[in-house]
Amino acid sequence: MSSGGGRRTSSTGSTIQQPRSASRISDDQIIDLVSKLRDVLPEIRNHSSDRVSASKVLQETCSHIKRLHREVDDLSERLSQLLSTIDANSAEAAIIRSLIRQ
Amino acid sequence: MKTPSNSIKRRFALKFLRTLVRIRKSTHQPSPSQSSTWEIRRRAQRIKLAAYSSMARTVGSKRAWSRALTMKLRAAMGNRPWSMIKQESKKMTRRKLIAKRKRHMEKDLNSGVQELRRLVPGGQWMDPLSLMQETAHFLRCLETQVRVMRSIVAEGEGFPC
């Protein structure tokens, strides 16, 4: 883990300030992070550049998580609607079909 | 990178669907018009909790985020307020844990990691590298959860997914 004071330029080309009190996220960790999250985030994958900044990755990750939570909210509402309108047989059939499709 | 497998998808779907059946049994009205908007909203909340809890239970205690989420959900479902400190204090004393979290929060100013720590369950207690690993796994599981929920809704609403 890198430590020490002053400014350094990382391999991504962005400047990272290293505080004296030892490591913030180091360059290696940032590269590791980018490669891990790049596979998971479609937005970053499309840009497919090694020079995407760590903060952009973090931003995209946070937006993505929040977006997914909102979608869970919406899908839960719709499921609740469905449970009230669907009759027992159709509900069971739909559930079995869902299971088969997974 | 460790990513959730298809078995997670299947096991989650099974748990979640079972819970849905249970919720339906306990909340179903004989005639649809009797389900008020308020009841529907309230059941939507239960369904939402069931989704997160089913995923947390599927992943089990293997990941820090699923452990933290399980504790959080227990609190949300009405048990006594949970304490992350209690959960993690098997490994570290209370004082060290709080100091650790303080270190994380201080280092993370202006780096955008702070928000991520809030979004990932248990994120405030993780070192930066673990945080990234947990985030990747958490994201994949969350996406799986959404995909399964989407396909259930599609079946119910009668459209192909």
CSV table of C-alpha atoms in Angstrom, one decimal:
chain,number,residue,atom,x,y,z
A,1,MET,CA,0.0,0.0,0.0
A,2,SER,CA,1.4,3.4,-0.9
A,3,SER,CA,1.9,6.1,1.6
A,4,GLY,CA,3.6,9.4,2.0
A,5,GLY,CA,2.8,13.0,1.2
A,6,GLY,CA,2.6,15.1,-1.8
A,7,ARG,CA,0.9,14.7,-5.2
A,8,ARG,CA,1.3,11.7,-7.5
A,9,THR,CA,0.0,11.0,-10.9
A,10,SER,CA,-1.6,7.6,-11.2
A,11,SER,CA,-1.5,5.4,-14.3
A,12,THR,CA,-5.0,6.6,-15.2
A,13,GLY,CA,-3.6,10.1,-15.7
A,14,SER,CA,-5.5,11.7,-12.9
A,15,THR,CA,-3.8,13.3,-10.0
A,16,ILE,CA,-4.3,11.8,-6.6
A,17,GLN,CA,-3.3,13.6,-3.5
A,18,GLN,CA,-1.9,11.4,-0.9
A,19,PRO,CA,-2.4,12.6,2.7
A,20,ARG,CA,0.4,12.1,5.2
A,21,SER,CA,-1.7,9.8,7.4
A,22,ALA,CA,-1.1,6.8,5.1
A,23,SER,CA,-3.2,5.3,2.4
A,24,ARG,CA,-6.4,6.5,1.0
A,25,ILE,CA,-7.4,4.2,-1.8
A,26,SER,CA,-4.2,3.5,-3.6
A,27,ASP,CA,-3.6,3.4,-7.3
A,28,ASP,CA,-3.6,-0.3,-7.4
A,29,GLN,CA,-6.8,-0.5,-5.6
A,30,ILE,CA,-8.4,2.0,-8.0
A,31,ILE,CA,-7.3,-0.1,-10.9
A,32,ASP,CA,-8.6,-3.1,-9.3
A,33,LEU,CA,-11.9,-1.4,-8.5
A,34,VAL,CA,-12.2,-0.2,-12.1
A,35,SER,CA,-11.7,-3.6,-13.5
A,36,LYS,CA,-14.1,-5.2,-11.1
A,37,LEU,CA,-16.9,-2.7,-11.5
A,38,ARG,CA,-16.4,-2.2,-15.2
A,39,ASP,CA,-17.7,-5.6,-15.9
A,40,VAL,CA,-20.7,-4.9,-13.9
A,41,LEU,CA,-21.6,-1.4,-15.2
A,42,PRO,CA,-22.9,-1.3,-18.7
A,43,GLU,CA,-22.2,2.4,-19.0
A,44,ILE,CA,-18.5,2.0,-18.3
A,45,ARG,CA,-18.3,-1.1,-20.5
A,46,ASN,CA,-19.5,0.8,-23.5
A,47,HIS,CA,-16.8,3.5,-23.1
A,48,SER,CA,-14.3,0.7,-22.7
A,49,SER,CA,-11.4,3.0,-21.9
A,50,ASP,CA,-8.7,2.2,-19.4
A,51,ARG,CA,-8.6,5.9,-18.5
A,52,VAL,CA,-12.0,6.1,-16.9
A,53,SER,CA,-11.6,7.9,-13.7
A,54,ALA,CA,-12.2,6.3,-10.3
A,55,SER,CA,-14.6,8.9,-9.3
A,56,LYS,CA,-16.7,8.3,-12.4
A,57,VAL,CA,-16.8,4.6,-11.7
A,58,LEU,CA,-17.9,5.3,-8.1
A,59,GLN,CA,-20.5,7.8,-9.3
A,60,GLU,CA,-21.9,5.3,-11.9
A,61,THR,CA,-22.0,2.6,-9.3
A,62,CYS,CA,-23.9,4.8,-6.8
A,63,SER,CA,-26.4,5.8,-9.5
A,64,HIS,CA,-26.8,2.3,-10.6
A,65,ILE,CA,-27.6,1.0,-7.1
A,66,LYS,CA,-30.1,3.8,-6.5
A,67,ARG,CA,-31.7,3.0,-9.8
A,68,LEU,CA,-32.1,-0.6,-9.0
A,69,HIS,CA,-33.6,0.2,-5.6
A,70,ARG,CA,-36.2,2.4,-7.4
A,71,GLU,CA,-37.0,-0.4,-9.7
A,72,VAL,CA,-37.5,-2.8,-6.8
A,73,ASP,CA,-40.0,-0.2,-5.4
A,74,ASP,CA,-41.9,-0.1,-8.7
A,75,LEU,CA,-41.9,-3.9,-9.2
A,76,SER,CA,-43.1,-4.4,-5.6
A,77,GLU,CA,-46.0,-2.1,-6.3
A,78,ARG,CA,-46.9,-3.9,-9.4
A,79,LEU,CA,-46.6,-7.3,-7.7
A,80,SER,CA,-48.9,-6.1,-5.0
A,81,GLN,CA,-51.5,-5.0,-7.6
A,82,LEU,CA,-51.2,-8.3,-9.3
A,83,LEU,CA,-51.8,-10.2,-6.1
A,84,SER,CA,-55.0,-8.4,-5.5
A,85,THR,CA,-56.4,-8.8,-9.0
A,86,ILE,CA,-55.2,-12.3,-9.9
A,87,ASP,CA,-57.2,-15.3,-8.9
A,88,ALA,CA,-55.7,-18.3,-7.1
A,89,ASN,CA,-55.3,-20.5,-10.1
A,90,SER,CA,-53.8,-17.9,-12.3
A,91,ALA,CA,-51.5,-16.9,-9.5
A,92,GLU,CA,-50.2,-20.5,-9.0
A,93,ALA,CA,-49.8,-21.0,-12.8
A,94,ALA,CA,-47.9,-17.7,-13.1
A,95,ILE,CA,-45.7,-18.6,-10.2
A,96,ILE,CA,-44.9,-22.1,-11.6
A,97,ARG,CA,-44.2,-20.6,-15.0
A,98,SER,CA,-41.8,-18.1,-13.4
A,99,LEU,CA,-40.0,-20.8,-11.6
A,100,ILE,CA,-39.5,-22.8,-14.7
A,101,ARG,CA,-38.1,-19.9,-16.5
A,102,GLN,CA,-35.5,-19.1,-14.0
B,1,MET,CA,-14.2,-11.6,-9.8
B,2,LYS,CA,-16.6,-13.6,-7.8
B,3,THR,CA,-20.1,-13.2,-9.2
B,4,PRO,CA,-23.3,-14.8,-8.1
B,5,SER,CA,-24.2,-17.9,-10.1
B,6,ASN,CA,-27.3,-19.2,-11.6
B,7,SER,CA,-28.0,-21.2,-8.5
B,8,ILE,CA,-28.4,-17.9,-6.6
B,9,LYS,CA,-30.9,-16.8,-9.1
B,10,ARG,CA,-32.9,-20.0,-8.7
B,11,ARG,CA,-32.7,-20.2,-4.9
B,12,PHE,CA,-33.7,-16.6,-4.6
B,13,ALA,CA,-36.6,-17.1,-7.0
B,14,LEU,CA,-37.8,-20.0,-5.0
B,15,LYS,CA,-37.6,-18.3,-1.6
B,16,PHE,CA,-39.2,-15.1,-2.9
B,17,LEU,CA,-42.0,-16.8,-4.7
B,18,ARG,CA,-42.8,-18.9,-1.5
B,19,THR,CA,-42.9,-15.7,0.4
B,20,LEU,CA,-45.2,-14.1,-2.2
B,21,VAL,CA,-47.6,-17.0,-1.8
B,22,ARG,CA,-47.6,-16.5,1.9
B,23,ILE,CA,-48.2,-12.8,1.6
B,24,ARG,CA,-51.0,-13.4,-0.8
B,25,LYS,CA,-52.7,-15.8,1.5
B,26,SER,CA,-52.6,-13.5,4.4
B,27,THR,CA,-53.7,-10.4,2.6
B,28,HIS,CA,-56.1,-11.6,-0.1
B,29,GLN,CA,-59.6,-10.2,-0.2
B,30,PRO,CA,-62.4,-12.2,-1.7
B,31,SER,CA,-63.2,-9.4,-4.2
B,32,PRO,CA,-60.5,-7.2,-5.8
B,33,SER,CA,-62.4,-4.0,-5.2
B,34,GLN,CA,-62.0,-4.6,-1.5
B,35,SER,CA,-58.3,-4.1,-1.7
B,36,SER,CA,-57.9,-0.4,-1.0
B,37,THR,CA,-55.0,1.7,-2.3
B,38,TRP,CA,-53.6,1.8,1.1
B,39,GLU,CA,-53.7,-2.0,1.5
B,40,ILE,CA,-52.0,-2.4,-1.8
B,41,ARG,CA,-49.3,0.0,-0.8
B,42,ARG,CA,-48.8,-1.7,2.5
B,43,ARG,CA,-48.5,-5.1,0.9
B,44,ALA,CA,-46.0,-3.6,-1.6
B,45,GLN,CA,-43.8,-2.7,1.3
B,46,ARG,CA,-44.0,-6.3,2.6
B,47,ILE,CA,-43.1,-7.6,-0.9
B,48,LYS,CA,-40.2,-5.2,-1.1
B,49,LEU,CA,-38.8,-6.4,2.3
B,50,ALA,CA,-39.4,-10.0,1.2
B,51,ALA,CA,-37.4,-9.4,-1.9
B,52,TYR,CA,-34.4,-8.0,-0.1
B,53,SER,CA,-34.7,-10.6,2.7
B,54,SER,CA,-35.0,-13.5,0.3
B,55,MET,CA,-31.8,-12.4,-1.4
B,56,ALA,CA,-30.0,-11.8,1.9
B,57,ARG,CA,-31.0,-15.3,3.0
B,58,THR,CA,-30.0,-16.8,-0.3
B,59,VAL,CA,-26.5,-15.4,-0.1
B,60,GLY,CA,-26.4,-16.3,3.6
B,61,SER,CA,-23.7,-15.3,6.0
B,62,LYS,CA,-20.9,-15.6,3.3
B,63,ARG,CA,-20.7,-11.9,2.5
B,64,ALA,CA,-20.4,-9.0,4.8
B,65,TRP,CA,-23.1,-7.1,2.9
B,66,SER,CA,-25.7,-9.9,3.3
B,67,ARG,CA,-25.0,-10.2,7.0
B,68,ALA,CA,-25.4,-6.4,7.4
B,69,LEU,CA,-28.6,-6.4,5.3
B,70,THR,CA,-30.1,-9.3,7.3
B,71,MET,CA,-29.6,-7.3,10.5
B,72,LYS,CA,-31.0,-4.2,9.0
B,73,LEU,CA,-34.1,-6.1,7.8
B,74,ARG,CA,-34.7,-7.6,11.2
B,75,ALA,CA,-34.8,-4.1,12.6
B,76,ALA,CA,-37.1,-2.9,9.8
B,77,MET,CA,-39.5,-5.8,10.5
B,78,GLY,CA,-40.0,-4.7,14.0
B,79,ASN,CA,-37.5,-6.4,16.2
B,80,ARG,CA,-35.3,-4.3,18.4
B,81,PRO,CA,-33.0,-1.8,16.7
B,82,TRP,CA,-29.9,-3.6,15.4
B,83,SER,CA,-26.4,-2.6,16.1
B,84,MET,CA,-23.6,-3.3,13.6
B,85,ILE,CA,-21.2,-3.0,16.4
B,86,LYS,CA,-22.8,-6.0,18.2
B,87,GLN,CA,-22.6,-8.1,15.1
B,88,GLU,CA,-19.0,-7.3,14.2
B,89,SER,CA,-17.7,-7.1,17.8
B,90,LYS,CA,-16.9,-10.8,17.7
B,91,LYS,CA,-13.9,-9.8,15.7
B,92,MET,CA,-12.9,-6.5,17.3
B,93,THR,CA,-13.6,-4.5,20.4
B,94,ARG,CA,-16.3,-1.9,20.3
B,95,ARG,CA,-13.7,0.9,20.6
B,96,LYS,CA,-11.6,-0.4,17.8
B,97,LEU,CA,-14.6,-0.8,15.6
B,98,ILE,CA,-15.7,2.8,16.1
B,99,ALA,CA,-12.2,4.0,15.5
B,100,LYS,CA,-12.0,2.0,12.3
B,101,ARG,CA,-15.2,3.4,11.0
B,102,LYS,CA,-14.0,6.9,11.8
B,103,ARG,CA,-10.8,6.3,9.9
B,104,HIS,CA,-12.8,5.1,6.9
B,105,MET,CA,-15.0,8.2,6.9
B,106,GLU,CA,-12.2,10.6,7.3
B,107,LYS,CA,-10.2,9.1,4.5
B,108,ASP,CA,-13.1,9.1,2.1
B,109,LEU,CA,-13.8,12.8,2.0
B,110,ASN,CA,-14.1,14.0,-1.6
B,111,SER,CA,-13.5,10.6,-3.1
B,112,GLY,CA,-17.1,9.6,-3.7
B,113,VAL,CA,-16.6,6.5,-1.7
B,114,GLN,CA,-18.7,8.0,1.2
B,115,GLU,CA,-21.9,7.6,-0.8
B,116,LEU,CA,-21.0,4.1,-1.8
B,117,ARG,CA,-20.4,3.2,1.9
B,118,ARG,CA,-24.0,4.4,2.6
B,119,LEU,CA,-25.5,2.5,-0.3
B,120,VAL,CA,-23.8,-0.9,0.3
B,121,PRO,CA,-25.1,-2.6,3.5
B,122,GLY,CA,-22.3,-2.6,6.1
B,123,GLY,CA,-20.2,-0.4,3.9
B,124,GLN,CA,-19.1,1.9,6.7
B,125,TRP,CA,-17.3,-0.8,8.4
B,126,MET,CA,-15.3,-2.1,5.5
B,127,ASP,CA,-11.8,-1.3,4.4
B,128,PRO,CA,-11.7,0.2,0.9
B,129,LEU,CA,-10.7,-3.0,-0.9
B,130,SER,CA,-13.3,-5.1,0.8
B,131,LEU,CA,-15.8,-2.4,0.0
B,132,MET,CA,-15.1,-2.7,-3.7
B,133,GLN,CA,-15.4,-6.5,-3.6
B,134,GLU,CA,-18.6,-6.4,-1.6
B,135,THR,CA,-20.0,-3.7,-3.9
B,136,ALA,CA,-19.4,-5.8,-7.0
B,137,HIS,CA,-21.1,-8.9,-5.5
B,138,PHE,CA,-24.0,-6.8,-4.0
B,139,LEU,CA,-24.6,-5.2,-7.4
B,140,ARG,CA,-24.8,-8.5,-9.2
B,141,CYS,CA,-27.2,-9.9,-6.6
B,142,LEU,CA,-29.3,-6.8,-6.7
B,143,GLU,CA,-29.5,-7.1,-10.5
B,144,THR,CA,-30.4,-10.7,-10.2
B,145,GLN,CA,-33.2,-9.8,-7.7
B,146,VAL,CA,-34.6,-7.2,-10.1
B,147,ARG,CA,-34.4,-9.5,-13.1
B,148,VAL,CA,-36.4,-12.2,-11.2
B,149,MET,CA,-39.0,-9.7,-10.0
B,150,ARG,CA,-39.3,-8.4,-13.6
B,151,SER,CA,-40.0,-11.8,-14.9
B,152,ILE,CA,-42.6,-12.6,-12.2
B,153,VAL,CA,-44.4,-9.4,-13.0
B,154,ALA,CA,-44.2,-10.1,-16.7
B,155,GLU,CA,-45.8,-13.5,-16.1
B,156,GLY,CA,-48.5,-12.0,-14.0
B,157,GLU,CA,-49.3,-9.2,-16.3
B,158,GLY,CA,-49.5,-11.6,-19.2
B,159,PHE,CA,-46.7,-10.3,-21.4
B,160,PRO,CA,-43.7,-12.3,-22.5
B,161,CYS,CA,-40.6,-11.1,-20.7
